[in-house]
Amino acid sequence: MTTKTIAVARDLLATNKQAAAAIRAELRARGILGVNLLSSPGSGKTALLEALADRFRGRLRLAVIEGDIETERDAERIRAKGVPAWQITTGGACHLEAKMIGEVLGRVPAAVDLLFIENVGNLVCPASYDLGEDLRLVLLSSPEGDDKPAKYPQAFLSADALVLTKSDLLPYLPFDPQRAAAEARRIKPGLRVFNVSALCGEGLEELAAYLVEALERVRSGRA
Amino acid sequence: MTTKTIAVARDLLATNKQAAAAIRAELRARGILGVNLLSSPGSGKTALLEALADRFRGRLRLAVIEGDIETERDAERIRAKGVPAWQITTGGACHLEAKMIGEVLGRVPAAVDLLFIENVGNLVCPASYDLGEDLRLVLLSSPEGDDKPAKYPQAFLSADALVLTKSDLLPYLPFDPQRAAAEARRIKPGLRVFNVSALCGEGLEELAAYLVEALERVRSGRA
């Protein structure tokens, strides 16, 4: 990168950090847990949100901000679950920025417990952008391979927990969940890891309990 | 984006285009087909190259430039197949640029037929960077879902052919290869599509024939 591009990148990240801090303060004041979901395209972010919508129905109120380069499809899938969803289409940009979340935040109803932000499918760029969330989940699906944490370290380093998805495909794949977890913990020691199948329901109870604990931390001012 | 960031991005792409044109001219003069591989992380780019190395052994001479954010792992896998490989680690950058390829090109032996460039696993950013290749393949693996072309259009629009990988997993997935092909052709009419399994060998013969045809076009000055 040239000196000029480095300076522009630094300005962008500093501006983003300010906007993210304001969002975090607002979400905490409203007692909402913000959760940012990062992964490659097709790792199952939307499927996980659909499964969580089913699991939390009648217990917690969810809302979802969807980030995609094009199409409203993911927001439509979430709305079909009875959960309010707003689609941000970035029109080519490879990640969401805090400013984009700030523009939607006013439309999120007061009576929401968990606000999920599904980032653009990209295991690289979104890792550098704080969206004001209090919890960041990185997803890695079994077909992607257990060697990915070392190759895309920033996403795993910046995450609070790793969700290994599509565990129902494990019988057909060389993927080793323990190796994936160990690789991720080499980058971020102590990282929480969940083995989940949105299709079969495996691991959803543990993940849901983890989200509820995080919500309680926000509400008790311990986030 | 601000006016300043748009200007910097435009400068970057213009500089990249110049460097790519020089690489393309050099590769054509040397009679080498340059092939740029784009996909999400874990779509099977390296596995496809391993399978092609086996298939072309004794017939065509391959070389591979590997792009990753961190680690030498992919280059090591390719070298284990007896194919020369150079690893570019971008140290955080989300795509390869022509300048990086230009720095390696002098080390590529004269007696090479196919030079593969495996881009950073990212279905967004690499699409905007011409690396001087004469053929661009976008890979989409069956577990990623057949809805991806519409959500990540630039990668499919900029590709010469779509390689649907991991066809061996189709019995266990809701993926519809015909729907994926139709979605991609809605973005790029007439796009060539290959259904491939690097594991079982399905579709490799057709893909290999397509690469040989493209090499012949380069050598006959029809590229």
Coordinates of C-alpha atoms in Angstrom, one line a residue:
Chain A
M1 CA 0.0 0.0 0.0
T2 CA 1.1 3.5 -0.7
T3 CA 1.4 6.1 2.2
K4 CA -1.8 7.7 0.8
T5 CA -3.8 4.5 0.9
I6 CA -2.5 3.7 4.4
A7 CA -3.6 7.2 5.6
V8 CA -7.1 6.8 4.0
A9 CA -7.5 3.3 5.6
R10 CA -6.5 4.7 9.0
D11 CA -9.0 7.5 8.7
L12 CA -11.7 5.1 7.7
L13 CA -11.1 2.8 10.7
A14 CA -10.9 5.7 13.1
T15 CA -14.2 7.1 11.9
N16 CA -15.7 3.6 12.1
K17 CA -14.5 3.2 15.6
Q18 CA -16.3 6.4 16.7
A19 CA -19.5 5.3 15.1
A20 CA -19.2 1.8 16.6
A21 CA -18.7 3.3 20.1
A22 CA -21.9 5.3 19.8
I23 CA -23.9 2.2 18.6
R24 CA -22.5 0.1 21.5
A25 CA -23.5 2.8 24.0
E26 CA -27.0 3.0 22.6
L27 CA -27.5 -0.8 22.5
R28 CA -26.4 -1.2 26.1
A29 CA -28.6 1.7 27.2
R30 CA -31.6 0.0 25.5
G31 CA -30.6 -3.4 27.1
I32 CA -30.1 -5.0 23.7
L33 CA -27.3 -7.5 23.0
G34 CA -25.7 -6.8 19.6
V35 CA -24.2 -9.9 17.9
N36 CA -22.0 -9.6 14.8
L37 CA -21.8 -12.8 12.6
L38 CA -18.7 -13.2 10.4
S39 CA -17.9 -16.0 8.0
S40 CA -17.2 -17.1 4.4
P41 CA -20.1 -17.1 2.0
G42 CA -22.3 -20.1 2.5
S43 CA -21.1 -21.1 6.0
G44 CA -24.6 -21.0 7.3
K45 CA -25.1 -17.7 9.0
T46 CA -28.7 -17.2 7.8
A47 CA -29.6 -20.9 8.5
L48 CA -28.2 -20.4 12.1
L49 CA -30.3 -17.3 12.6
E50 CA -33.4 -19.2 11.3
A51 CA -32.7 -22.0 13.8
L52 CA -32.2 -19.5 16.6
A53 CA -35.4 -17.7 15.7
D54 CA -37.3 -21.1 16.1
R55 CA -35.5 -21.8 19.4
F56 CA -36.1 -18.4 21.0
R57 CA -39.7 -18.0 19.8
G58 CA -41.9 -16.9 22.7
R59 CA -38.9 -16.5 25.0
L60 CA -36.7 -13.7 23.6
R61 CA -37.4 -11.1 20.9
L62 CA -34.9 -11.1 18.0
A63 CA -34.2 -8.6 15.2
V64 CA -31.7 -9.0 12.4
I65 CA -29.7 -6.6 10.2
E66 CA -28.6 -8.4 7.0
G67 CA -25.6 -7.3 5.1
D68 CA -25.2 -8.4 1.4
I69 CA -23.6 -7.1 -1.7
E70 CA -26.8 -7.6 -3.6
T71 CA -30.3 -9.1 -3.0
E72 CA -32.9 -9.0 -0.2
R73 CA -33.0 -12.8 0.1
D74 CA -31.6 -13.2 3.5
A75 CA -33.8 -10.6 5.1
E76 CA -36.8 -12.3 3.4
R77 CA -35.8 -15.7 4.9
I78 CA -35.6 -14.1 8.4
R79 CA -38.9 -12.3 8.0
A80 CA -40.5 -15.6 7.1
K81 CA -39.6 -16.7 10.6
G82 CA -41.6 -13.8 12.1
V83 CA -38.5 -11.8 13.0
P84 CA -38.1 -8.2 11.9
A85 CA -35.2 -7.8 9.5
W86 CA -33.5 -5.0 7.5
Q87 CA -31.4 -5.6 4.5
I88 CA -28.4 -3.5 3.9
T89 CA -27.1 -4.0 0.3
T90 CA -23.5 -2.7 0.1
G91 CA -23.5 -2.5 -3.7
G92 CA -20.1 -4.0 -4.1
A93 CA -18.5 -3.2 -0.7
C94 CA -16.9 -6.3 1.0
H95 CA -18.0 -5.6 4.6
L96 CA -20.5 -3.7 6.8
E97 CA -19.4 -0.5 8.5
A98 CA -20.7 1.0 11.8
K99 CA -22.2 4.0 9.9
M100 CA -24.5 1.6 7.9
I101 CA -25.7 0.0 11.2
G102 CA -26.3 3.4 12.7
E103 CA -28.6 4.3 9.9
V104 CA -30.9 1.3 10.6
L105 CA -30.7 1.4 14.4
G106 CA -33.5 3.9 14.8
R107 CA -35.9 1.4 13.1
V108 CA -35.2 -1.4 15.6
P109 CA -38.2 -1.7 17.9
A110 CA -37.7 -0.9 21.6
A111 CA -38.8 -4.4 22.6
V112 CA -35.9 -6.3 21.3
D113 CA -33.5 -8.5 23.2
L114 CA -31.0 -9.8 20.7
L115 CA -30.0 -7.8 17.6
F116 CA -28.0 -9.9 15.1
I117 CA -26.0 -8.4 12.4
E118 CA -25.2 -10.8 9.6
N119 CA -22.1 -9.4 7.9
V120 CA -21.3 -9.8 4.2
G121 CA -19.9 -13.3 3.5
N122 CA -16.2 -12.7 3.7
L123 CA -13.7 -14.1 6.2
V124 CA -11.3 -11.2 5.7
C125 CA -12.5 -7.6 5.5
P126 CA -15.4 -7.6 8.0
A127 CA -12.9 -8.6 10.8
S128 CA -11.4 -5.1 10.8
Y129 CA -14.7 -3.3 11.3
D130 CA -16.3 -2.9 14.8
L131 CA -20.0 -2.6 14.3
G132 CA -20.8 -1.7 18.0
E133 CA -21.6 -5.3 18.9
D134 CA -21.0 -6.8 22.3
L135 CA -20.5 -10.3 20.9
R136 CA -18.7 -11.4 17.7
L137 CA -19.3 -14.9 16.4
V138 CA -17.1 -16.3 13.7
L139 CA -18.7 -19.3 11.8
L140 CA -16.7 -22.0 10.1
S141 CA -18.6 -24.8 8.3
S142 CA -17.2 -28.3 8.2
P143 CA -16.9 -28.4 4.3
E144 CA -14.5 -25.4 4.4
G145 CA -11.8 -27.4 6.1
D146 CA -10.2 -27.4 9.6
D147 CA -7.1 -25.4 8.3
K148 CA -8.9 -22.1 7.9
P149 CA -8.1 -20.3 11.2
A150 CA -4.4 -20.1 10.5
K151 CA -5.0 -18.9 7.0
Y152 CA -7.6 -16.2 8.0
P153 CA -6.4 -15.3 11.5
Q154 CA -7.9 -11.8 12.0
A155 CA -11.5 -13.1 11.9
F156 CA -10.7 -15.7 14.6
L157 CA -8.6 -13.3 16.7
S158 CA -11.3 -10.7 16.8
A159 CA -14.1 -13.2 17.7
D160 CA -15.6 -14.0 21.1
A161 CA -16.7 -17.5 20.0
L162 CA -16.3 -19.9 17.1
V163 CA -19.3 -21.7 15.8
L164 CA -18.5 -24.8 13.8
T165 CA -21.5 -25.2 11.6
K166 CA -22.9 -28.0 9.4
S167 CA -21.9 -30.7 11.9
D168 CA -24.5 -33.0 10.2
L169 CA -22.0 -33.3 7.2
L170 CA -19.1 -34.6 9.4
P171 CA -19.7 -38.2 8.4
Y172 CA -18.9 -37.3 4.7
L173 CA -15.9 -35.0 5.3
P174 CA -12.3 -35.1 6.4
F175 CA -13.1 -32.2 8.8
D176 CA -11.8 -32.6 12.4
P177 CA -13.7 -30.3 14.8
Q178 CA -11.1 -30.7 17.5
R179 CA -8.3 -29.7 15.1
A180 CA -10.3 -26.7 13.9
A181 CA -10.8 -25.7 17.6
A182 CA -7.2 -26.2 18.4
E183 CA -6.1 -24.1 15.4
A184 CA -8.4 -21.3 16.4
R185 CA -7.2 -21.4 20.0
R186 CA -3.6 -21.2 18.8
I187 CA -4.6 -17.8 17.4
K188 CA -6.9 -16.9 20.3
P189 CA -6.3 -18.9 23.5
G190 CA -9.4 -19.7 25.4
L191 CA -11.8 -19.1 22.5
R192 CA -15.3 -20.6 23.2
V193 CA -16.2 -23.2 20.5
F194 CA -19.6 -24.6 19.7
N195 CA -20.4 -27.5 17.4
V196 CA -23.7 -26.8 15.7
S197 CA -26.0 -28.1 13.1
A198 CA -28.8 -25.7 12.2
L199 CA -30.4 -28.6 10.3
C200 CA -30.5 -31.2 13.1
G201 CA -30.4 -28.9 16.1
E202 CA -27.1 -30.2 17.6
G203 CA -25.4 -27.6 19.8
L204 CA -28.1 -25.0 19.5
E205 CA -29.0 -25.3 23.2
E206 CA -25.5 -24.6 24.3
L207 CA -25.2 -21.6 21.9
A208 CA -28.5 -20.3 23.0
A209 CA -27.5 -20.4 26.7
Y210 CA -24.3 -18.6 25.8
L211 CA -26.3 -15.8 24.1
V212 CA -28.6 -15.5 27.1
E213 CA -25.6 -15.2 29.5
A214 CA -24.2 -12.5 27.3
L215 CA -27.5 -10.6 27.3
E216 CA -27.6 -10.8 31.1
R217 CA -24.1 -9.3 31.2
V218 CA -25.2 -6.4 29.0
R219 CA -28.3 -5.8 31.2
S220 CA -26.4 -6.0 34.4
G221 CA -23.8 -3.5 33.1
R222 CA -21.0 -6.2 33.1
A223 CA -20.6 -6.3 29.3
Chain B
M1 CA -17.1 6.1 0.4
T2 CA -15.7 9.6 0.6
T3 CA -14.4 11.4 -2.5
K4 CA -10.9 10.8 -1.2
T5 CA -11.3 7.1 -0.9
I6 CA -13.0 6.8 -4.3
A7 CA -10.0 8.6 -5.8
V8 CA -7.5 6.4 -4.1
A9 CA -9.4 3.2 -5.1
R10 CA -9.5 4.5 -8.8
D11 CA -5.8 5.2 -8.7
L12 CA -5.1 1.7 -7.3
L13 CA -7.2 0.0 -10.0
A14 CA -5.6 2.0 -12.8
T15 CA -2.1 1.1 -11.5
N16 CA -3.1 -2.5 -11.2
K17 CA -4.5 -2.5 -14.8
Q18 CA -1.2 -1.3 -16.2
A19 CA 0.8 -4.0 -14.3
A20 CA -1.7 -6.7 -15.4
A21 CA -1.4 -5.7 -19.1
A22 CA 2.4 -6.1 -18.8
I23 CA 2.0 -9.6 -17.2
R24 CA -0.5 -10.7 -19.9
A25 CA 1.9 -9.6 -22.6
E26 CA 4.8 -11.4 -21.0
L27 CA 2.8 -14.6 -20.5
R28 CA 1.5 -14.6 -24.1
A29 CA 5.0 -14.0 -25.4
R30 CA 6.2 -17.0 -23.4
G31 CA 3.3 -19.1 -24.6
I32 CA 2.0 -19.6 -21.0
L33 CA -1.7 -19.7 -20.2
G34 CA -2.3 -17.7 -17.0
V35 CA -5.4 -18.9 -15.0
N36 CA -6.7 -16.9 -12.0
L37 CA -8.8 -19.0 -9.5
L38 CA -11.4 -17.1 -7.4
S39 CA -13.6 -18.5 -4.7
S40 CA -14.7 -18.4 -1.1
P41 CA -12.4 -19.9 1.5
G42 CA -12.6 -23.7 1.5
S43 CA -14.3 -24.1 -1.9
G44 CA -11.6 -26.4 -3.0
K45 CA -9.2 -24.3 -5.1
T46 CA -6.1 -26.2 -3.8
A47 CA -7.7 -29.6 -4.1
L48 CA -8.7 -28.8 -7.7
L49 CA -5.1 -27.8 -8.5
E50 CA -3.8 -31.1 -6.9
A51 CA -6.2 -33.1 -9.0
L52 CA -5.2 -31.2 -12.2
A53 CA -1.5 -31.8 -11.3
D54 CA -2.2 -35.5 -11.3
R55 CA -4.2 -35.4 -14.5
F56 CA -1.7 -33.3 -16.5
R57 CA 1.4 -35.1 -15.2
G58 CA 3.7 -36.0 -18.1
R59 CA 1.5 -34.1 -20.5
L60 CA 1.7 -30.4 -19.6
R61 CA 4.0 -28.5 -17.2
L62 CA 2.2 -26.7 -14.4
A63 CA 3.3 -23.9 -12.0
V64 CA 1.3 -22.3 -9.3
I65 CA 1.4 -18.9 -7.5
E66 CA -0.5 -19.2 -4.2
G67 CA -2.1 -16.3 -2.5
D68 CA -2.9 -16.4 1.2
I69 CA -3.2 -14.0 4.1
E70 CA -0.9 -16.2 6.2
T71 CA 0.8 -19.6 6.0
E72 CA 2.8 -21.5 3.3
R73 CA 0.4 -24.5 3.5
D74 CA -1.1 -24.4 0.0
A75 CA 2.2 -24.0 -1.7
E76 CA 3.5 -27.0 0.2
R77 CA 0.5 -29.1 -0.9
I78 CA 1.2 -28.2 -4.5
R79 CA 5.0 -28.8 -4.2
A80 CA 4.2 -32.3 -2.8
K81 CA 2.6 -33.0 -6.3
G82 CA 5.9 -32.2 -7.9
V83 CA 4.7 -28.8 -9.2
P84 CA 6.7 -25.7 -8.6
A85 CA 4.8 -23.2 -6.4
W86 CA 5.4 -19.8 -4.9
Q87 CA 3.5 -18.6 -1.9
I88 CA 2.6 -14.9 -1.7
T89 CA 1.4 -14.1 1.9
T90 CA -0.5 -10.8 1.8
G91 CA -0.3 -10.2 5.5
G92 CA -3.9 -9.1 5.9
A93 CA -4.7 -7.9 2.4
C94 CA -7.9 -9.5 1.0
H95 CA -6.8 -10.1 -2.6
L96 CA -3.8 -10.4 -4.8
E97 CA -2.7 -7.5 -7.0
A98 CA -0.9 -7.7 -10.4
K99 CA 2.2 -6.1 -8.9
M100 CA 2.6 -9.1 -6.5
I101 CA 2.4 -11.5 -9.5
G102 CA 4.9 -9.4 -11.4
E103 CA 7.4 -9.9 -8.6
V104 CA 7.2 -13.7 -8.8
L105 CA 7.0 -14.0 -12.6
G106 CA 10.7 -13.9 -13.2
R107 CA 11.1 -17.1 -11.1
V108 CA 8.6 -19.1 -13.2
P109 CA 10.7 -21.5 -15.4
A110 CA 10.6 -21.0 -19.2
A111 CA 9.2 -24.5 -19.7
V112 CA 5.8 -24.0 -18.2
D113 CA 2.5 -24.4 -20.0
L114 CA -0.1 -23.5 -17.4
L115 CA 0.5 -20.9 -14.7
F116 CA -2.3 -21.1 -12.1
I117 CA -2.8 -18.2 -9.6
E118 CA -4.8 -19.2 -6.6
N119 CA -6.2 -16.0 -5.2
V120 CA -6.9 -15.3 -1.5
G121 CA -10.2 -17.1 -0.5
N122 CA -12.7 -14.3 -0.9
L123 CA -15.6 -14.1 -3.3
V124 CA -15.7 -10.3 -3.2
C125 CA -12.4 -8.3 -3.5
P126 CA -10.3 -10.4 -5.9
A127 CA -13.0 -9.9 -8.6
S128 CA -11.9 -6.3 -9.1
Y129 CA -8.2 -7.1 -9.7
D130 CA -7.0 -8.2 -13.1
L131 CA -3.8 -10.3 -12.5
G132 CA -2.8 -10.5 -16.2
E133 CA -4.5 -13.9 -16.6
D134 CA -6.0 -15.0 -19.9
L135 CA -8.6 -17.2 -18.1
R136 CA -10.5 -16.6 -14.9
L137 CA -12.3 -19.5 -13.1
V138 CA -14.7 -18.9 -10.3
L139 CA -15.3 -21.9 -8.0
L140 CA -18.5 -22.5 -6.1
S141 CA -18.7 -25.6 -3.9
S142 CA -21.9 -27.4 -3.4
P143 CA -22.1 -26.8 0.4
E144 CA -22.1 -23.0 -0.1
G145 CA -25.5 -23.0 -1.7
D146 CA -26.9 -22.4 -5.2
D147 CA -28.0 -18.9 -4.3
K148 CA -24.5 -17.4 -4.2
P149 CA -24.1 -16.0 -7.8
A150 CA -26.8 -13.3 -7.3
K151 CA -25.4 -12.3 -3.9
Y152 CA -21.7 -12.0 -5.1
P153 CA -22.3 -11.0 -8.7
Q154 CA -18.9 -9.4 -9.6
A155 CA -17.0 -12.7 -9.2
F156 CA -19.3 -14.5 -11.6
L157 CA -19.6 -11.5 -14.0
S158 CA -15.8 -11.3 -14.3
A159 CA -15.2 -15.1 -14.8
D160 CA -14.7 -17.0 -18.0
A161 CA -16.0 -20.2 -16.5
L162 CA -17.8 -21.5 -13.3
V163 CA -16.5 -24.6 -11.7
L164 CA -19.0 -26.2 -9.4
T165 CA -16.9 -28.2 -7.0
K166 CA -17.4 -31.0 -4.4
S167 CA -20.1 -32.7 -6.6
D168 CA -19.4 -35.8 -4.5
L169 CA -21.3 -34.1 -1.6
L170 CA -24.5 -33.6 -3.7
P171 CA -26.4 -36.6 -2.2
Y172 CA -26.2 -34.9 1.2
L173 CA -27.1 -31.3 0.3
P174 CA -30.0 -29.3 -1.0
F175 CA -27.7 -27.8 -3.7
D176 CA -29.1 -27.8 -7.3
P177 CA -26.2 -27.5 -9.8
Q178 CA -28.7 -26.5 -12.6
R179 CA -30.1 -23.7 -10.4
A180 CA -26.5 -22.5 -9.6
A181 CA -25.6 -22.5 -13.3
A182 CA -28.8 -20.7 -14.2
E183 CA -28.2 -18.1 -11.5
A184 CA -24.7 -17.5 -12.7
R185 CA -25.9 -17.3 -16.4
R186 CA -28.5 -14.7 -15.4
I187 CA -25.4 -12.5 -14.4
K188 CA -23.2 -13.6 -17.3
P189 CA -25.1 -15.2 -20.2
G190 CA -23.3 -18.1 -21.9
L191 CA -20.9 -18.7 -19.0
R192 CA -19.3 -22.1 -19.3
V193 CA -20.1 -24.4 -16.3
F194 CA -18.2 -27.5 -15.1
N195 CA -19.5 -29.9 -12.4
V196 CA -16.4 -31.3 -10.8
S197 CA -15.3 -33.5 -7.9
A198 CA -11.6 -33.3 -7.2
L199 CA -12.1 -36.3 -4.9
C200 CA -13.8 -38.6 -7.4
G201 CA -12.5 -37.2 -10.6
E202 CA -15.9 -36.3 -12.0
G203 CA -15.8 -33.5 -14.6
L204 CA -12.0 -33.2 -14.6
E205 CA -11.6 -34.5 -18.1
E206 CA -13.9 -31.7 -19.5
L207 CA -12.2 -29.0 -17.5
A208 CA -8.8 -30.2 -18.6
A209 CA -9.9 -30.1 -22.2
Y210 CA -11.1 -26.6 -21.7
L211 CA -7.8 -25.5 -20.3
V212 CA -5.9 -27.2 -23.2
E213 CA -8.1 -25.3 -25.7
A214 CA -7.4 -22.0 -23.9
L215 CA -3.7 -22.8 -24.0
E216 CA -3.9 -23.4 -27.8
R217 CA -5.7 -20.0 -28.2
V218 CA -2.8 -18.3 -26.4
R219 CA -0.2 -20.1 -28.5
S220 CA -1.9 -19.4 -31.7
G221 CA -2.3 -15.7 -30.9
R222 CA -6.1 -16.0 -30.6
A223 CA -6.4 -15.3 -26.9

